[in-house]
Coordinates of C-alpha atoms in Angstrom, one line a residue:
X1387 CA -3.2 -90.0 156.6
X1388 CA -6.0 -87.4 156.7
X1389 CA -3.6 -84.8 155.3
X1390 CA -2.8 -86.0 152.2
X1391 CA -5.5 -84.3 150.4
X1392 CA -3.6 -81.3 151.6
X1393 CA -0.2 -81.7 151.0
X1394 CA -1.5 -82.8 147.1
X1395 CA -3.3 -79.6 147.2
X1396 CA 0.2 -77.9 148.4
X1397 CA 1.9 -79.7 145.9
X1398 CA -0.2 -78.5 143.1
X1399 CA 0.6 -75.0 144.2
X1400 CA 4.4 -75.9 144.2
X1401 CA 3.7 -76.5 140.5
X1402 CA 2.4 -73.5 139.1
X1403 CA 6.2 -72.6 140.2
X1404 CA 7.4 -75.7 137.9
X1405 CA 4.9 -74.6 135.2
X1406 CA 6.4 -71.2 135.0
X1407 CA 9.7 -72.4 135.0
X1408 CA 9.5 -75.2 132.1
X1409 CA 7.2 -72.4 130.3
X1410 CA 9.4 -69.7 130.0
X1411 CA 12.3 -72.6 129.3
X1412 CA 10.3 -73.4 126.1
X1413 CA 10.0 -76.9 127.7
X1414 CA 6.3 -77.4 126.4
X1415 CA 6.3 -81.4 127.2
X1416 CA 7.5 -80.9 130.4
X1417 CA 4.7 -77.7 130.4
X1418 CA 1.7 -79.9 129.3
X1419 CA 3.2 -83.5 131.6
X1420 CA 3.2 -80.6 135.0
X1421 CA -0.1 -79.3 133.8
X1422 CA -1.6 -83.1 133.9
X1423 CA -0.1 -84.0 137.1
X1424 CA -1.6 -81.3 138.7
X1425 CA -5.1 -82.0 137.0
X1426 CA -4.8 -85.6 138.3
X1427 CA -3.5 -84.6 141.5
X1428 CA -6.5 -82.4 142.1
X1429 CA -8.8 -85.2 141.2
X1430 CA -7.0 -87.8 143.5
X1431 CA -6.5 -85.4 146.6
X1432 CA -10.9 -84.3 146.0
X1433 CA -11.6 -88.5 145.8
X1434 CA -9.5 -88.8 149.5
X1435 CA -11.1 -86.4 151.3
X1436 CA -14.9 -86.9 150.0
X1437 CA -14.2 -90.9 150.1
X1438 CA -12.6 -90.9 154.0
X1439 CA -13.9 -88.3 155.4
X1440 CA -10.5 -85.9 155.0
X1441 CA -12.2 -82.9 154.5
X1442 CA -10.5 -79.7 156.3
X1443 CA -10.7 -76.4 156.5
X1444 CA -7.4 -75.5 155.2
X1445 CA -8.6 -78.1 152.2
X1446 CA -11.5 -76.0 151.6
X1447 CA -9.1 -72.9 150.9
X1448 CA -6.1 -74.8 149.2
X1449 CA -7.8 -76.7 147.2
X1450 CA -9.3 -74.2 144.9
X1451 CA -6.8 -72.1 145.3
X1452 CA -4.3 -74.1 143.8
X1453 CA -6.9 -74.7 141.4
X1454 CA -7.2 -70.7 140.6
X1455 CA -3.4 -70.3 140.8
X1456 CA -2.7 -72.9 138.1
X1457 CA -5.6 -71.8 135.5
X1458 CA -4.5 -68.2 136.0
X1459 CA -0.8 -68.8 135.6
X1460 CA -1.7 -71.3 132.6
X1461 CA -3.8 -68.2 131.2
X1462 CA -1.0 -65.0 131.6
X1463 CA 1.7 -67.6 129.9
X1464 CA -0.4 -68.1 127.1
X1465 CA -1.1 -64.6 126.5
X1466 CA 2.7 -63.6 126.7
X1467 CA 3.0 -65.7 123.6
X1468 CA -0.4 -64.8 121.9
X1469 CA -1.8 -68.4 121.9
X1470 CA -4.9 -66.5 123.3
X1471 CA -6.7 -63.0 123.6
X1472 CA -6.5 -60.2 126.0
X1473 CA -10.3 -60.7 126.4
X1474 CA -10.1 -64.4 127.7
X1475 CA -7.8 -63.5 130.1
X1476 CA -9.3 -60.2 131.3
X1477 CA -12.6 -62.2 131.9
X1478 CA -11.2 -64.9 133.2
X1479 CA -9.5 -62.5 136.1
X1480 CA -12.5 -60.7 136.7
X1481 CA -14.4 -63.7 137.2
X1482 CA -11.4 -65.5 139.9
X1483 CA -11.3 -62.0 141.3
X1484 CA -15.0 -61.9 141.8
X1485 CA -15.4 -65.7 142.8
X1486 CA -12.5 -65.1 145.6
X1487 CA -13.5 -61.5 147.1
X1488 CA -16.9 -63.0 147.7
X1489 CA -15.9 -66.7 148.4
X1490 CA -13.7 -64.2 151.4
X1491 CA -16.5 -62.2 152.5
X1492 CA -18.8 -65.1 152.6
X1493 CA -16.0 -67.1 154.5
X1494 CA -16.2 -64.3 157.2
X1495 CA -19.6 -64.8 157.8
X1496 CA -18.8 -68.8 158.1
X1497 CA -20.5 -69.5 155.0
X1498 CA -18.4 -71.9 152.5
X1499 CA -19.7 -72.0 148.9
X1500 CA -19.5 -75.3 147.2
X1501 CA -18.7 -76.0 143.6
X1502 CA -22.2 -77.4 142.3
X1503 CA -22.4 -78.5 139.1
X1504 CA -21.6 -75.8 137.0
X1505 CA -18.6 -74.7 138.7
X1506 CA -16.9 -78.0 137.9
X1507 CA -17.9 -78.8 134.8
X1508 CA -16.6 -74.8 134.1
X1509 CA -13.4 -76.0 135.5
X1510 CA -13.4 -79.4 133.5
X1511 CA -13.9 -77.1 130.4
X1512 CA -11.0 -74.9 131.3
X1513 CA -8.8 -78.0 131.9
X1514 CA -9.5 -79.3 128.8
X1515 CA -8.7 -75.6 127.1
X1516 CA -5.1 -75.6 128.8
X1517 CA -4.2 -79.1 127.2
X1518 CA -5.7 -78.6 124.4
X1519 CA -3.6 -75.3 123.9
X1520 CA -0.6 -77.3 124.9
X1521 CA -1.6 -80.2 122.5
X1522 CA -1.7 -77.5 119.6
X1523 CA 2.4 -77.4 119.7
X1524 CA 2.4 -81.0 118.8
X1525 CA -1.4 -81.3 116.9
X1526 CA -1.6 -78.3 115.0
X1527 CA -4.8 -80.3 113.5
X1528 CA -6.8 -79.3 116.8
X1529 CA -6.8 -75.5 115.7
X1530 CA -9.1 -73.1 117.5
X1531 CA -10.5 -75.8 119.9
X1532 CA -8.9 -74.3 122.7
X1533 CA -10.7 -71.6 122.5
X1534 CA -14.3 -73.3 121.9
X1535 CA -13.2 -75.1 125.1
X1536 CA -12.6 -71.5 126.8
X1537 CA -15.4 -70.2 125.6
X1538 CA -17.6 -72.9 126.8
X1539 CA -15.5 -73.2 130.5
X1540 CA -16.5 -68.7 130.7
X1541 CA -20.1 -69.1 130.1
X1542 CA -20.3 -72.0 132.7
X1543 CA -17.9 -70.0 135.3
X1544 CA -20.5 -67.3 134.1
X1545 CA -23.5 -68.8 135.0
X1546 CA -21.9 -70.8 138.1
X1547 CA -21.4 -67.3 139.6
X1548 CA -24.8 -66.0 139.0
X1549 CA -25.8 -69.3 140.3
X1550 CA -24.1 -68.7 143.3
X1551 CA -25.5 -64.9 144.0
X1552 CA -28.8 -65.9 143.8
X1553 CA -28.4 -69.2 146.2
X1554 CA -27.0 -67.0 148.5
X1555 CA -29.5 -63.4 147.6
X1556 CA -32.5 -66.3 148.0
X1557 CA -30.5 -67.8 151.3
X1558 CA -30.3 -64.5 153.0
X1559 CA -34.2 -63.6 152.1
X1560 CA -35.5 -66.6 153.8
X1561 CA -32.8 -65.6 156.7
X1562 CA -34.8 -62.3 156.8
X1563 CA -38.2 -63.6 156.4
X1564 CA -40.4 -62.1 159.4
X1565 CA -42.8 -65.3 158.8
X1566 CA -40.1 -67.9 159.3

């Protein structure tokens, strides 16, 4: 039972496959019902492992992962067909690129980096900007919401990650702190 959390986490990166697919099949409902299963998927396999205790190592790299893989092929589809700008993406990869080069390094030094507050509220924000691009096929109504909501998720990813640099600038001070 304590796998479960994984295998949703390795089911969510057998969808980005399945999101491609339905994607570049002009399947959009099929696009935006994947995309939601995956959301919910990700909230249900983070409630199991917090709630009994599931937590693993190989979670704490799938998880976000699958996370990371999903946004960023959500992203590179959109821009194929213009529904965003080369800038949102661009930042956006810099930014994953960034969080996972350092998220690496710090692993080696057995240091795991939680999401705090920011972080998920950055990813709730970039959630909500892949429906709501999704929604626009059927809602034209909606407009440029998607990209307030992008917007929004990049200056909270923003500020997550210069969160993150000084906890861990501030961490390795007091680490080097002669009077400690």
């Amino acid at each position: 039972m304590r796998h479960i959390p994984n295998i949703l986490s390795a089911l969510r990166v057998a969808m980005v496959g399945l999101f491609i697919y339905l994607f570049v099949s002009n399947r959009m409902l099929a696009v935006l019902i994947v995309f939601v299963a995956a959301f919910l998927t990700d909230l249900l396999d983070g409630y199991l492992a917090r709630r009994n205790g599931w937590i693993t190592d190989v979670g704490k790299v799938l998880d976000p992962l699958a996370d990371k893989l999903m946004l960023l092929t959500a992203l590179v589809c959109f821009y194929t067909r213009n529904w965003i700008p080369a800038w949102l993406l661009i930042i956006v990869l810099a930014k994953e690129l960034l969080m996972i080069v350092g998220g690496v390094l710090l692993y080696r030094k057995n240091v795991v980096v939680y999401a705090d507050w920011f972080g998920k509220s950055a990813a709730g924000f970039f959630n909500a900007g892949v429906a709501v691009t999704l929604l626009k096929l059927y809602i034209p109504q909606i407009g440029f919401w998607n990209l307030v909501l992008f917007l929004i998720a990049m200056i909270l990813a923003i500020v997550a990650l210069v969160h993150y640099a000084r906890l861990q600038i501030f961490s390795r001070m007091k680490q080097d702190d002669p009077k400690d």
